[in-house]
Amino acid sequence: MVSDPHTTLSQRLAGSGLRLTPQRELVYGVLLSQRDHPSAEDVFARVKGQLPSISLATVYNCLETLVNCGLVKQVNMERGPSRYCPNLHEHAHLHDEISGRVFDLELPADLAARLHLLLPAGYSLSAIELNFHARPAVPLQEAAAASHAEGQEAGAEKPAPTQIAS
Amino acid sequence: MVSDPHTTLSQRLAGSGLRLTPQRELVYGVLLSQRDHPSAEDVFARVKGQLPSISLATVYNCLETLVNCGLVKQVNMERGPSRYCPNLHEHAHLHDEISGRVFDLELPADLAARLHLLLPAGYSLSAIELNFHARPAVPLQEAAAASHAEGQEAGAEKPAPTQIAS
DNA sequence: AGTGAGAATAGGAATTATTCCAATGAAAGT
DNA sequence: ACTTTCATTGGAATAATTCCTATTCTCACT
Ligand SMILES: [Mn+2]
Ligand SMILES: [Mn+2]
Ligand SMILES: [Zn+2]
Ligand SMILES: [Zn+2]
């Protein structure tokens, strides 16, 4: 039985002797409602729509609080702004190097189990991260066409193929 | 048959139309000789011993060049300075959260193969990263003793157990 | 050997992402 | 109400990296 976000948040915070504030609730809400692994700046922009007076420092504070409560994971797949993920299931991340987007990937339980076995004796695990860096494969047909008209374009251009809905 | 670093470097650079310079060679040498996943600043300090006139910007440039040549991998297991790894075998990383050190972990070929299968169709893989974050397990005996004298100490204190030689 | 074009380095300025700090505001305990 | 503690804000400070420009080096060509 999964309780609503408000309750979850409120309980986790209470468990750490922290208060449930509008800012924390909004930040958490933003993460839950658009699971695209936004950066702190992204979250700031989104929350600002609902609470224009919020400050960036507060967003950083709230994110840190949520991470410490274990409700959110900080994702660092490469240098650059940290991103934030409210998906608590053990999962992998796919970084689309063209669009810059990050997607969640299911991680089969038996595979996860095998990964855990790799940890050397004498260590106590705090987290495993599995990150895929990839780019949309060019369909064979287009590849042929492209090889005629050469030329490098930068930035995002084509809609991703068979993409998981956000 | 594995050729010496000088040759490898020289060939890779040539392959990209780049020059073999003393700075690039020293930076690469430093990475090969102490495989502790140093940051750019670490590399800078080490190279400076051999070439005091080198600049930090050049170290960054050389590292980027080596990464682009595919001789070195940039490692970002968390926010903070990037670290650099000259180990080209498919391997995992272990981050010791207490000492801050990063170690290479063997990744069995069959497991690596299974990981590759997780990549969704329509993507072409550029890299997989598998990172373990862990801390030295407290041996049972000490755990008991510690639970008497409570108190939180910060920073590194105790020599790591059963550690892989650096 | 001399010259010019392009590549690379060095040093410092600029930028980015984040953290720190001090003042103010809100909530909880008494 | 009064006090203590927690949280938010805005701005300053910091850390890591990137950018910029002058200078140096290399190589190719005379
Ligand atoms: Mn990537
Ligand atoms: Mn870590
Ligand atoms: Zn995720
Ligand atoms: Zn490594």
Tab-separated table of C-alpha atoms (C1' of nucleotides) and ligand atoms in Angstrom:
chain	number	residue	atom	x	y	z
A	1	MET	CA	0.000	0.000	0.000
A	2	VAL	CA	1.573	3.245	-1.137
A	3	SER	CA	0.610	6.364	0.758
A	4	ASP	CA	0.335	9.750	-0.928
A	5	PRO	CA	3.436	11.910	-1.395
A	6	HIS	CA	2.405	14.395	1.251
A	7	THR	CA	2.168	11.703	3.898
A	8	THR	CA	5.366	10.020	2.785
A	9	LEU	CA	7.277	13.268	2.882
A	10	SER	CA	5.808	14.360	6.155
A	11	GLN	CA	6.672	11.057	7.790
A	12	ARG	CA	10.211	10.912	6.488
A	13	LEU	CA	10.887	14.439	7.604
A	14	ALA	CA	9.403	13.842	11.019
A	15	GLY	CA	11.588	10.766	11.287
A	16	SER	CA	14.619	13.039	11.013
A	17	GLY	CA	13.210	15.736	13.269
A	18	LEU	CA	12.633	18.049	10.331
A	19	ARG	CA	9.627	20.152	9.417
A	20	LEU	CA	7.288	19.853	6.515
A	21	THR	CA	7.418	23.219	4.758
A	22	PRO	CA	5.665	24.455	1.627
A	23	GLN	CA	9.034	24.734	-0.103
A	24	ARG	CA	9.987	21.143	0.636
A	25	GLU	CA	6.612	19.894	-0.429
A	26	LEU	CA	6.707	21.818	-3.698
A	27	VAL	CA	10.221	20.710	-4.538
A	28	TYR	CA	9.313	17.118	-3.890
A	29	GLY	CA	6.104	17.517	-5.871
A	30	VAL	CA	8.000	18.878	-8.848
A	31	LEU	CA	10.332	15.888	-8.803
A	32	LEU	CA	7.455	13.431	-8.628
A	33	SER	CA	5.404	15.041	-11.344
A	34	GLN	CA	8.047	15.286	-14.027
A	35	ARG	CA	10.510	12.454	-13.787
A	36	ASP	CA	13.091	13.741	-16.170
A	37	HIS	CA	15.921	13.992	-13.641
A	38	PRO	CA	15.985	17.771	-13.493
A	39	SER	CA	18.901	19.809	-12.201
A	40	ALA	CA	18.579	22.175	-9.257
A	41	GLU	CA	18.116	25.065	-11.688
A	42	ASP	CA	15.391	23.134	-13.498
A	43	VAL	CA	13.611	22.474	-10.232
A	44	PHE	CA	14.024	26.115	-9.273
A	45	ALA	CA	12.389	27.246	-12.507
A	46	ARG	CA	9.485	24.829	-12.085
A	47	VAL	CA	8.819	25.568	-8.451
A	48	LYS	CA	9.021	29.259	-9.085
A	49	GLY	CA	5.896	28.974	-11.183
A	50	GLN	CA	4.012	27.962	-8.050
A	51	LEU	CA	5.928	29.954	-5.459
A	52	PRO	CA	7.640	32.890	-7.134
A	53	SER	CA	9.344	34.014	-3.937
A	54	ILE	CA	11.381	30.833	-3.458
A	55	SER	CA	15.135	31.201	-3.655
A	56	LEU	CA	17.657	29.020	-5.410
A	57	ALA	CA	19.460	28.457	-2.117
A	58	THR	CA	16.275	27.043	-0.692
A	59	VAL	CA	15.893	24.703	-3.630
A	60	TYR	CA	19.413	23.434	-2.979
A	61	ASN	CA	18.568	23.094	0.702
A	62	CYS	CA	15.354	21.218	0.024
A	63	LEU	CA	17.008	18.881	-2.436
A	64	GLU	CA	19.738	18.103	0.052
A	65	THR	CA	17.155	17.462	2.725
A	66	LEU	CA	15.212	15.113	0.474
A	67	VAL	CA	18.385	13.260	-0.418
A	68	ASN	CA	19.308	12.909	3.227
A	69	CYS	CA	15.833	11.616	4.045
A	70	GLY	CA	16.315	8.976	1.384
A	71	LEU	CA	13.346	10.136	-0.696
A	72	VAL	CA	15.401	11.370	-3.596
A	73	LYS	CA	18.632	10.283	-5.193
A	74	GLN	CA	21.274	12.631	-6.503
A	75	VAL	CA	22.418	11.553	-9.935
A	76	ASN	CA	25.837	12.434	-11.290
A	77	MET	CA	26.501	10.698	-14.556
A	78	GLU	CA	29.031	13.231	-15.686
A	79	ARG	CA	30.437	16.544	-14.691
A	80	GLY	CA	27.963	19.313	-14.768
A	81	PRO	CA	24.920	20.019	-12.650
A	82	SER	CA	23.667	17.223	-10.423
A	83	ARG	CA	20.288	15.846	-11.320
A	84	TYR	CA	17.631	14.502	-8.989
A	85	CYS	CA	15.579	11.326	-9.131
A	86	PRO	CA	12.638	10.384	-6.895
A	87	ASN	CA	12.502	6.803	-8.170
A	88	LEU	CA	13.431	4.657	-5.199
A	89	HIS	CA	13.438	1.324	-6.981
A	90	GLU	CA	16.823	-0.075	-7.837
A	91	HIS	CA	17.184	1.063	-11.415
A	92	ALA	CA	19.752	2.068	-13.999
A	93	HIS	CA	20.071	5.315	-15.902
A	94	LEU	CA	20.321	5.946	-19.592
A	95	HIS	CA	21.961	9.143	-20.691
A	96	ASP	CA	21.047	10.144	-24.210
A	97	GLU	CA	24.184	11.992	-25.227
A	98	ILE	CA	22.434	13.789	-28.055
A	99	SER	CA	19.384	15.165	-26.322
A	100	GLY	CA	21.053	15.293	-22.916
A	101	ARG	CA	18.068	13.568	-21.354
A	102	VAL	CA	18.261	10.888	-18.691
A	103	PHE	CA	15.838	7.977	-18.526
A	104	ASP	CA	15.186	5.296	-15.952
A	105	LEU	CA	15.894	1.716	-16.985
A	106	GLU	CA	14.454	-1.326	-15.278
A	107	LEU	CA	17.080	-3.467	-13.614
A	108	PRO	CA	16.051	-7.133	-13.383
A	109	ALA	CA	16.241	-8.383	-9.821
A	110	ASP	CA	18.532	-11.294	-10.586
A	111	LEU	CA	20.975	-9.011	-12.332
A	112	ALA	CA	20.885	-6.557	-9.446
A	113	ALA	CA	21.621	-9.484	-7.153
A	114	ARG	CA	24.651	-10.476	-9.193
A	115	LEU	CA	25.940	-6.934	-9.090
A	116	HIS	CA	25.749	-6.891	-5.324
A	117	LEU	CA	27.998	-9.918	-5.226
A	118	LEU	CA	30.814	-7.956	-6.813
A	119	LEU	CA	31.380	-5.858	-3.732
A	120	PRO	CA	34.661	-6.938	-2.137
A	121	ALA	CA	34.596	-8.403	1.342
A	122	GLY	CA	35.169	-5.881	4.091
A	123	TYR	CA	32.909	-3.270	2.578
A	124	SER	CA	29.401	-2.322	3.423
A	125	LEU	CA	27.447	-1.123	0.430
A	126	SER	CA	25.795	2.259	0.413
A	127	ALA	CA	24.756	2.407	-3.221
A	128	ILE	CA	25.225	0.924	-6.656
A	129	GLU	CA	24.948	3.059	-9.749
A	130	LEU	CA	24.620	1.691	-13.240
A	131	ASN	CA	24.773	4.235	-16.022
A	132	PHE	CA	24.441	3.796	-19.752
A	133	HIS	CA	25.710	6.509	-22.032
A	134	ALA	CA	24.324	6.131	-25.503
A	135	ARG	CA	23.065	7.897	-28.546
A	136	PRO	CA	20.086	7.208	-30.740
A	137	ALA	CA	21.136	4.684	-33.385
A	138	VAL	CA	20.769	5.955	-36.892
A	139	PRO	CA	18.361	3.652	-38.758
A	140	LEU	CA	20.182	1.862	-41.590
A	141	GLN	CA	18.233	3.619	-44.305
A	142	GLU	CA	19.018	7.116	-43.047
A	143	ALA	CA	22.633	6.156	-42.441
A	144	ALA	CA	23.075	5.550	-46.149
A	145	ALA	CA	21.424	8.852	-47.056
A	146	ALA	CA	23.497	10.725	-44.475
A	147	SER	CA	26.771	9.357	-45.801
A	148	HIS	CA	26.089	11.277	-49.010
A	149	ALA	CA	25.372	14.674	-47.495
A	150	GLU	CA	28.095	14.831	-44.832
A	151	GLY	CA	28.321	17.626	-42.266
A	152	GLN	CA	28.171	17.795	-38.453
A	153	GLU	CA	25.187	19.327	-36.714
A	154	ALA	CA	25.393	20.111	-33.019
A	155	GLY	CA	22.629	19.963	-30.458
A	156	ALA	CA	19.328	18.111	-30.426
A	157	GLU	CA	17.513	17.737	-33.671
A	158	LYS	CA	15.476	14.592	-34.295
A	159	PRO	CA	12.672	13.228	-32.125
A	160	ALA	CA	13.893	10.181	-30.218
A	161	PRO	CA	12.759	6.779	-31.532
A	162	THR	CA	10.752	4.229	-29.540
A	163	GLN	CA	10.965	6.375	-26.451
A	164	ILE	CA	9.540	5.533	-23.050
A	165	ALA	CA	6.788	8.023	-22.265
A	166	SER	CA	7.807	10.620	-19.683
B	1	MET	CA	51.519	-7.940	-27.540
B	2	VAL	CA	51.290	-4.693	-25.567
B	3	SER	CA	53.479	-1.850	-26.800
B	4	ASP	CA	55.053	0.651	-24.435
B	5	PRO	CA	53.109	3.736	-23.332
B	6	HIS	CA	55.178	6.086	-25.429
B	7	THR	CA	54.356	4.187	-28.595
B	8	THR	CA	50.716	3.763	-27.697
B	9	LEU	CA	50.324	7.438	-26.958
B	10	SER	CA	52.230	8.520	-30.001
B	11	GLN	CA	50.136	6.325	-32.262
B	12	ARG	CA	46.824	7.349	-30.815
B	13	LEU	CA	47.693	11.008	-31.091
B	14	ALA	CA	48.911	10.611	-34.645
B	15	GLY	CA	45.671	8.845	-35.438
B	16	SER	CA	43.833	12.021	-34.466
B	17	GLY	CA	46.307	14.333	-36.197
B	18	LEU	CA	47.692	15.516	-32.868
B	19	ARG	CA	51.253	15.968	-31.700
B	20	LEU	CA	53.140	14.083	-29.073
B	21	THR	CA	54.325	16.716	-26.605
B	22	PRO	CA	56.315	16.372	-23.390
B	23	GLN	CA	53.295	17.625	-21.446
B	24	ARG	CA	50.977	14.997	-22.901
B	25	GLU	CA	53.505	12.284	-22.332
B	26	LEU	CA	54.094	13.283	-18.724
B	27	VAL	CA	50.405	13.543	-17.943
B	28	TYR	CA	49.778	10.121	-19.415
B	29	GLY	CA	52.797	8.729	-17.592
B	30	VAL	CA	51.528	10.019	-14.285
B	31	LEU	CA	48.161	8.353	-14.846
B	32	LEU	CA	49.772	5.046	-15.729
B	33	SER	CA	52.212	5.018	-12.857
B	34	GLN	CA	49.794	5.711	-10.029
B	35	ARG	CA	46.402	4.266	-10.745
B	36	ASP	CA	44.496	5.908	-7.991
B	37	HIS	CA	42.102	7.856	-10.200
B	38	PRO	CA	43.612	11.255	-9.525
B	39	SER	CA	41.843	14.541	-10.152
B	40	ALA	CA	43.225	17.167	-12.513
B	41	GLU	CA	44.746	18.969	-9.538
B	42	ASP	CA	46.363	15.748	-8.369
B	43	VAL	CA	47.826	15.182	-11.805
B	44	PHE	CA	48.993	18.777	-11.897
B	45	ALA	CA	50.836	18.385	-8.614
B	46	ARG	CA	52.499	15.156	-9.731
B	47	VAL	CA	53.521	16.377	-13.148
B	48	LYS	CA	54.845	19.578	-11.694
B	49	GLY	CA	57.521	17.565	-9.922
B	50	GLN	CA	58.920	16.621	-13.308
B	51	LEU	CA	58.064	19.756	-15.281
B	52	PRO	CA	57.675	22.682	-12.891
B	53	SER	CA	56.695	25.083	-15.658
B	54	ILE	CA	53.557	23.205	-16.690
B	55	SER	CA	50.263	25.003	-16.158
B	56	LEU	CA	47.012	23.702	-14.775
B	57	ALA	CA	45.236	24.705	-17.988
B	58	THR	CA	47.626	22.498	-19.911
B	59	VAL	CA	46.926	19.593	-17.603
B	60	TYR	CA	43.225	20.041	-18.294
B	61	ASN	CA	43.969	20.239	-22.004
B	62	CYS	CA	46.123	17.128	-21.965
B	63	LEU	CA	43.570	15.165	-19.991
B	64	GLU	CA	40.860	16.160	-22.424
B	65	THR	CA	43.052	15.143	-25.317
B	66	LEU	CA	43.768	11.763	-23.754
B	67	VAL	CA	40.082	11.216	-23.112
B	68	ASN	CA	39.250	12.114	-26.704
B	69	CYS	CA	41.896	9.733	-27.973
B	70	GLY	CA	40.275	6.997	-25.939
B	71	LEU	CA	43.367	6.343	-23.825
B	72	VAL	CA	41.892	7.599	-20.604
B	73	LYS	CA	38.439	7.612	-19.105
B	74	GLN	CA	36.961	10.460	-17.157
B	75	VAL	CA	35.338	9.206	-13.994
B	76	ASN	CA	32.514	11.083	-12.295
B	77	MET	CA	31.059	9.074	-9.465
B	78	GLU	CA	29.744	12.121	-7.685
B	79	ARG	CA	29.867	15.827	-7.847
B	80	GLY	CA	33.279	17.223	-7.232
B	81	PRO	CA	36.431	17.091	-9.303
B	82	SER	CA	36.506	14.610	-12.173
B	83	ARG	CA	38.994	11.808	-11.793
B	84	TYR	CA	40.946	10.066	-14.520
B	85	CYS	CA	41.486	6.386	-15.212
B	86	PRO	CA	43.865	4.860	-17.770
B	87	ASN	CA	42.482	1.352	-17.340
B	88	LEU	CA	40.875	0.508	-20.652
B	89	HIS	CA	39.432	-2.836	-19.646
B	90	GLU	CA	35.732	-2.869	-18.942
B	91	HIS	CA	35.724	-2.541	-15.194
B	92	ALA	CA	33.677	-1.181	-12.310
B	93	HIS	CA	34.653	1.394	-9.710
B	94	LEU	CA	34.506	1.200	-5.963
B	95	HIS	CA	34.280	4.463	-4.093
B	96	ASP	CA	35.368	4.184	-0.491
B	97	GLU	CA	33.224	6.873	1.071
B	98	ILE	CA	35.407	7.114	4.143
B	99	SER	CA	38.848	7.457	2.600
B	100	GLY	CA	37.532	9.027	-0.590
B	101	ARG	CA	39.629	6.627	-2.663
B	102	VAL	CA	38.461	4.942	-5.852
B	103	PHE	CA	39.470	1.412	-6.793
B	104	ASP	CA	39.085	-0.641	-9.938
B	105	LEU	CA	36.927	-3.746	-9.686
B	106	GLU	CA	37.044	-6.639	-12.103
B	107	LEU	CA	33.851	-7.074	-14.062
B	108	PRO	CA	33.306	-10.691	-15.165
B	109	ALA	CA	32.796	-10.907	-18.919
B	110	ASP	CA	29.471	-12.703	-18.710
B	111	LEU	CA	28.102	-10.090	-16.384
B	112	ALA	CA	29.335	-7.323	-18.649
B	113	ALA	CA	27.582	-9.072	-21.498
B	114	ARG	CA	24.313	-9.150	-19.577
B	115	LEU	CA	24.596	-5.478	-18.819
B	116	HIS	CA	24.994	-4.670	-22.483
B	117	LEU	CA	21.682	-6.400	-23.155
B	118	LEU	CA	19.853	-3.873	-21.018
B	119	LEU	CA	20.364	-1.093	-23.518
B	120	PRO	CA	17.030	-0.323	-25.150
B	121	ALA	CA	16.661	-0.873	-28.870
B	122	GLY	CA	17.304	2.201	-30.948
B	123	TYR	CA	20.357	3.249	-28.982
B	124	SER	CA	23.984	2.822	-29.753
B	125	LEU	CA	26.095	2.394	-26.663
B	126	SER	CA	28.991	4.701	-25.974
B	127	ALA	CA	29.815	3.593	-22.455
B	128	ILE	CA	28.600	1.708	-19.423
B	129	GLU	CA	29.561	2.790	-15.953
B	130	LEU	CA	29.133	0.649	-12.880
B	131	ASN	CA	29.908	2.337	-9.587
B	132	PHE	CA	29.855	0.973	-6.073
B	133	HIS	CA	29.718	3.380	-3.178
B	134	ALA	CA	30.679	1.679	0.047
B	135	ARG	CA	32.400	2.037	3.321
B	136	PRO	CA	34.710	-0.279	5.164
B	137	ALA	CA	32.599	-2.665	7.221
B	138	VAL	CA	33.226	-2.440	10.920
B	139	PRO	CA	34.402	-5.866	12.134
B	140	LEU	CA	31.857	-7.359	14.560
B	141	GLN	CA	34.174	-7.166	17.556
B	142	GLU	CA	34.886	-3.459	17.162
B	143	ALA	CA	31.234	-2.761	16.468
B	144	ALA	CA	30.348	-3.982	19.926
B	145	ALA	CA	33.074	-1.908	21.577
B	146	ALA	CA	32.047	1.187	19.611
B	147	SER	CA	28.420	0.904	20.680
B	148	HIS	CA	29.557	1.532	24.272
B	149	ALA	CA	31.574	4.689	23.658
B	150	GLU	CA	29.209	6.492	21.282
B	151	GLY	CA	30.159	9.739	19.534
B	152	GLN	CA	30.559	10.766	15.923
B	153	GLU	CA	33.974	11.390	14.512
B	154	ALA	CA	34.316	13.027	11.119
B	155	GLY	CA	36.910	12.389	8.440
B	156	ALA	CA	39.199	9.405	7.869
B	157	GLU	CA	40.611	7.705	10.888
B	158	LYS	CA	41.249	3.979	10.747
B	159	PRO	CA	43.481	2.166	8.244
B	160	ALA	CA	41.318	0.310	5.722
B	161	PRO	CA	40.991	-3.470	6.192
B	162	THR	CA	41.924	-6.137	3.626
B	163	GLN	CA	42.759	-3.479	1.096
B	164	ILE	CA	43.925	-4.108	-2.464
B	165	ALA	CA	47.481	-2.783	-2.782
B	166	SER	CA	47.636	0.596	-4.552
C	1	DA	C1'	69.217	27.386	-42.439
C	2	DG	C1'	65.110	30.693	-42.815
C	3	DT	C1'	60.118	31.562	-42.920
C	4	DG	C1'	55.228	31.068	-42.258
C	5	DA	C1'	51.141	28.467	-40.801
C	6	DG	C1'	49.127	26.016	-37.554
C	7	DA	C1'	49.231	23.575	-33.053
C	8	DA	C1'	50.077	23.728	-28.267
C	9	DT	C1'	51.206	25.892	-23.902
C	10	DA	C1'	50.962	29.287	-20.072
C	11	DG	C1'	48.848	32.482	-17.294
C	12	DG	C1'	45.156	34.841	-16.035
C	13	DA	C1'	40.201	36.179	-16.492
C	14	DA	C1'	35.661	34.461	-16.736
C	15	DT	C1'	32.013	31.178	-15.955
C	16	DT	C1'	29.313	27.642	-13.677
C	17	DA	C1'	27.557	25.132	-10.020
C	18	DT	C1'	27.345	25.012	-5.485
C	19	DT	C1'	28.045	26.270	-0.697
C	20	DC	C1'	28.390	29.513	2.931
C	21	DC	C1'	26.771	33.303	5.755
C	22	DA	C1'	23.975	36.603	8.253
C	23	DA	C1'	19.553	38.486	8.738
C	24	DT	C1'	14.770	37.650	8.906
C	25	DG	C1'	10.682	34.828	9.383
C	26	DA	C1'	7.843	30.862	11.099
C	27	DA	C1'	6.825	27.171	14.141
C	28	DA	C1'	6.954	24.682	18.535
C	29	DG	C1'	7.655	24.213	23.400
C	30	DT	C1'	6.956	26.362	27.935
D	1	DA	C1'	3.601	35.897	25.282
D	2	DC	C1'	8.568	34.299	25.304
D	3	DT	C1'	12.243	31.574	23.855
D	4	DT	C1'	14.489	28.358	21.196
D	5	DT	C1'	15.079	26.114	17.181
D	6	DC	C1'	14.460	25.414	12.433
D	7	DA	C1'	13.990	27.204	7.784
D	8	DT	C1'	14.184	30.592	4.121
D	9	DT	C1'	16.303	34.366	1.623
D	10	DG	C1'	19.594	37.062	-0.920
D	11	DG	C1'	23.981	37.867	-1.547
D	12	DA	C1'	28.946	36.833	-0.978
D	13	DA	C1'	32.315	33.334	-1.375
D	14	DT	C1'	34.326	29.109	-3.193
D	15	DA	C1'	35.691	25.333	-6.205
D	16	DA	C1'	36.284	23.313	-10.571
D	17	DT	C1'	36.584	24.060	-15.000
D	18	DT	C1'	36.635	26.589	-19.273
D	19	DC	C1'	37.804	30.451	-22.016
D	20	DC	C1'	40.912	33.834	-23.946
D	21	DT	C1'	45.127	35.775	-25.661
D	22	DA	C1'	49.947	36.241	-26.154
D	23	DT	C1'	53.806	33.487	-26.751
D	24	DT	C1'	56.297	29.423	-27.999
D	25	DC	C1'	57.019	25.377	-30.562
D	26	DT	C1'	56.800	22.215	-34.682
D	27	DC	C1'	56.564	21.106	-39.018
D	28	DA	C1'	56.527	21.858	-43.907
D	29	DC	C1'	58.379	24.254	-47.458
D	30	DT	C1'	61.734	26.912	-49.493
E	1	MN	MN	27.189	10.841	-20.970
E	2	MN	MN	30.187	8.047	-3.166
E	3	ZN	ZN	16.235	7.654	-12.054
E	4	ZN	ZN	39.262	2.754	-13.156
